[in-house]
């Protein structure tokens, strides 16, 4: 399909505009993902579910045996751009880069959401203050 399958866990991803739909992600400049986003002008984001902690660890590079192919054995699907989205996640955002802004050792990528998909409401995977947290129905930990 021509799309290189590369993925990483990010901690800086946020919605910045509803009309037009835009998001922002910060990527460290030394990463392969950063290079590929600059080269292709596209990226995708899967919002992981609470039961997908192992995938978060894998894509963060904390499970060394998966560093060569983090997508090995992971079911994926595509929307418009062809980037892989991890099945079982809460939502997908298919994005086309609009603005690139280097900031220190990172780059901020502002992107238009060209397609999105959401799934059943289940607990999200939340990483806060150096640890995974369970978000309860009322937003309590």
mmCIF file of C-alpha atoms in Angstrom:
data_model
loop_
_atom_site.group_PDB
_atom_site.id
_atom_site.type_symbol
_atom_site.label_atom_id
_atom_site.label_comp_id
_atom_site.label_asym_id
_atom_site.label_seq_id
_atom_site.Cartn_x
_atom_site.Cartn_y
_atom_site.Cartn_z
ATOM 1 C CA UNK A 1 0.000 0.000 0.000
ATOM 2 C CA UNK A 2 3.073 2.279 0.062
ATOM 3 C CA UNK A 3 2.598 3.530 3.650
ATOM 4 C CA UNK A 4 5.450 2.790 6.044
ATOM 5 C CA UNK A 5 4.101 1.316 9.278
ATOM 6 C CA UNK A 6 5.769 3.192 12.104
ATOM 7 C CA UNK A 7 4.240 4.019 15.442
ATOM 8 C CA UNK A 8 5.003 5.507 18.811
ATOM 9 C CA UNK A 9 3.225 6.385 22.034
ATOM 10 C CA UNK A 10 2.911 10.157 22.474
ATOM 11 C CA UNK A 11 2.001 12.178 25.524
ATOM 12 C CA UNK A 12 1.328 15.478 23.764
ATOM 13 C CA UNK A 13 -1.751 15.160 21.549
ATOM 14 C CA UNK A 14 -4.645 17.572 21.789
ATOM 15 C CA UNK A 15 -7.594 18.991 19.922
ATOM 16 C CA UNK A 16 -7.086 22.664 19.069
ATOM 17 C CA UNK A 17 -10.024 23.511 16.790
ATOM 18 C CA UNK A 18 -13.479 22.140 16.130
ATOM 19 C CA UNK A 19 -14.087 24.112 12.911
ATOM 20 C CA UNK A 20 -12.009 23.220 11.013
ATOM 21 C CA UNK A 21 -11.160 20.052 12.950
ATOM 22 C CA UNK A 22 -7.490 20.339 13.919
ATOM 23 C CA UNK A 23 -5.187 18.591 16.370
ATOM 24 C CA UNK A 24 -1.667 19.158 17.613
ATOM 25 C CA UNK A 25 0.996 16.575 18.352
ATOM 26 C CA UNK A 26 4.520 17.147 19.668
ATOM 27 C CA UNK A 27 7.205 14.738 18.431
ATOM 28 C CA UNK A 28 10.833 14.554 19.498
ATOM 29 C CA UNK A 29 13.019 15.469 16.522
ATOM 30 C CA UNK A 30 15.358 12.484 16.979
ATOM 31 C CA UNK A 31 12.609 9.886 16.378
ATOM 32 C CA UNK A 32 11.915 7.939 13.209
ATOM 33 C CA UNK A 33 8.231 8.893 13.497
ATOM 34 C CA UNK A 34 9.181 12.588 13.427
ATOM 35 C CA UNK A 35 11.188 12.042 10.239
ATOM 36 C CA UNK A 36 8.327 10.141 8.570
ATOM 37 C CA UNK A 37 5.700 12.751 9.480
ATOM 38 C CA UNK A 38 7.927 15.484 8.023
ATOM 39 C CA UNK A 39 8.511 13.400 4.890
ATOM 40 C CA UNK A 40 4.898 12.316 4.253
ATOM 41 C CA UNK A 41 2.848 15.124 5.795
ATOM 42 C CA UNK A 42 0.413 12.631 7.336
ATOM 43 C CA UNK A 43 -0.055 10.791 10.618
ATOM 44 C CA UNK A 44 -2.730 8.952 12.502
ATOM 45 C CA UNK A 45 -3.633 8.700 16.169
ATOM 46 C CA UNK A 46 -5.403 5.848 17.925
ATOM 47 C CA UNK A 47 -6.817 6.699 21.349
ATOM 48 C CA UNK A 48 -6.163 3.491 23.275
ATOM 49 C CA UNK A 49 -8.648 1.753 25.556
ATOM 50 C CA UNK A 50 -7.859 0.918 29.179
ATOM 51 C CA UNK A 51 -7.132 -2.727 28.354
ATOM 52 C CA UNK A 52 -4.432 -1.761 25.784
ATOM 53 C CA UNK A 53 -1.675 -0.825 28.244
ATOM 54 C CA UNK A 54 0.719 -3.415 26.772
ATOM 55 C CA UNK A 55 0.389 -1.731 23.366
ATOM 56 C CA UNK A 56 1.158 1.656 24.885
ATOM 57 C CA UNK A 57 4.303 0.183 26.456
ATOM 58 C CA UNK A 58 5.271 -1.531 23.194
ATOM 59 C CA UNK A 59 4.897 1.641 21.107
ATOM 60 C CA UNK A 60 6.753 3.663 23.768
ATOM 61 C CA UNK A 61 9.770 1.386 23.184
ATOM 62 C CA UNK A 62 9.596 -0.133 26.674
ATOM 63 C CA UNK A 63 9.248 -3.681 25.306
ATOM 64 C CA UNK A 64 12.542 -4.160 23.405
ATOM 65 C CA UNK A 65 11.533 -7.356 21.603
ATOM 66 C CA UNK A 66 8.968 -5.318 19.597
ATOM 67 C CA UNK A 67 11.271 -2.443 18.581
ATOM 68 C CA UNK A 68 11.956 -3.838 15.088
ATOM 69 C CA UNK A 69 8.248 -4.095 14.206
ATOM 70 C CA UNK A 70 5.906 -2.666 16.805
ATOM 71 C CA UNK A 71 2.905 -3.580 14.656
ATOM 72 C CA UNK A 72 3.778 -7.307 14.584
ATOM 73 C CA UNK A 73 0.656 -9.285 15.467
ATOM 74 C CA UNK A 74 -1.431 -6.116 16.000
ATOM 75 C CA UNK A 75 -4.730 -5.890 14.107
ATOM 76 C CA UNK A 76 -5.002 -2.606 12.225
ATOM 77 C CA UNK A 77 -7.316 -0.866 9.811
ATOM 78 C CA UNK A 78 -7.139 2.269 7.672
ATOM 79 C CA UNK A 79 -9.314 5.282 6.949
ATOM 80 C CA UNK A 80 -8.302 7.705 4.155
ATOM 81 C CA UNK A 81 -4.519 8.287 4.241
ATOM 82 C CA UNK A 82 -3.524 4.640 4.612
ATOM 83 C CA UNK A 83 -1.858 5.027 8.016
ATOM 84 C CA UNK A 84 -2.542 2.085 10.370
ATOM 85 C CA UNK A 85 -4.952 2.439 13.289
ATOM 86 C CA UNK A 86 -4.963 -0.086 16.132
ATOM 87 C CA UNK A 87 -8.186 -2.060 16.358
ATOM 88 C CA UNK A 88 -9.822 -1.998 19.770
ATOM 89 C CA UNK A 89 -9.005 1.659 20.378
ATOM 90 C CA UNK A 90 -11.626 4.240 21.378
ATOM 91 C CA UNK A 91 -11.124 6.554 18.413
ATOM 92 C CA UNK A 92 -9.022 7.152 15.315
ATOM 93 C CA UNK A 93 -7.848 10.479 13.884
ATOM 94 C CA UNK A 94 -6.497 10.477 10.323
ATOM 95 C CA UNK A 95 -4.471 13.666 9.929
ATOM 96 C CA UNK A 96 -2.806 15.812 7.270
ATOM 97 C CA UNK A 97 -0.099 18.192 8.532
ATOM 98 C CA UNK A 98 -0.940 21.878 8.159
ATOM 99 C CA UNK A 99 1.783 23.649 10.173
ATOM 100 C CA UNK A 100 5.223 22.564 11.431
ATOM 101 C CA UNK A 101 6.847 24.479 14.302
ATOM 102 C CA UNK A 102 10.197 23.407 15.813
ATOM 103 C CA UNK A 103 10.313 24.016 19.590
ATOM 104 C CA UNK A 104 13.508 23.013 21.375
ATOM 105 C CA UNK A 105 14.165 19.294 20.794
ATOM 106 C CA UNK A 106 10.575 18.748 19.624
ATOM 107 C CA UNK A 107 8.409 19.772 16.707
ATOM 108 C CA UNK A 108 4.770 20.776 17.009
ATOM 109 C CA UNK A 109 2.666 19.436 14.146
ATOM 110 C CA UNK A 110 -0.719 21.097 13.669
ATOM 111 C CA UNK A 111 -2.861 18.915 11.444
ATOM 112 C CA UNK A 112 -6.283 18.887 9.858
ATOM 113 C CA UNK A 113 -8.358 15.847 10.775
ATOM 114 C CA UNK A 114 -9.339 14.437 7.380
ATOM 115 C CA UNK A 115 -11.249 11.477 8.837
ATOM 116 C CA UNK A 116 -12.206 10.256 12.281
ATOM 117 C CA UNK A 117 -13.976 7.291 13.768
ATOM 118 C CA UNK A 118 -15.113 6.551 17.303
ATOM 119 C CA UNK A 119 -16.267 3.370 18.971
ATOM 120 C CA UNK A 120 -18.188 2.224 22.023
ATOM 121 C CA UNK A 121 -17.664 4.185 25.181
ATOM 122 C CA UNK A 122 -15.252 2.225 27.375
ATOM 123 C CA UNK A 123 -12.546 3.358 29.754
ATOM 124 C CA UNK A 124 -9.661 5.156 28.045
ATOM 125 C CA UNK A 125 -6.013 4.392 28.722
ATOM 126 C CA UNK A 126 -4.714 7.374 30.713
ATOM 127 C CA UNK A 127 -1.068 8.047 31.530
ATOM 128 C CA UNK A 128 -0.601 10.796 34.097
ATOM 129 C CA UNK A 129 2.169 11.733 36.522
ATOM 130 C CA UNK A 130 4.416 8.869 35.334
ATOM 131 C CA UNK A 131 1.823 6.148 35.709
ATOM 132 C CA UNK A 132 -1.279 4.596 34.183
ATOM 133 C CA UNK A 133 -4.562 5.608 35.793
ATOM 134 C CA UNK A 134 -8.038 4.139 35.700
ATOM 135 C CA UNK A 135 -10.639 6.764 34.905
ATOM 136 C CA UNK A 136 -13.945 6.039 36.588
ATOM 137 C CA UNK A 137 -17.350 6.991 35.191
ATOM 138 C CA UNK A 138 -17.398 10.272 37.156
ATOM 139 C CA UNK A 139 -13.840 11.149 36.082
ATOM 140 C CA UNK A 140 -12.235 10.097 39.354
ATOM 141 C CA UNK A 141 -9.092 8.051 39.640
#
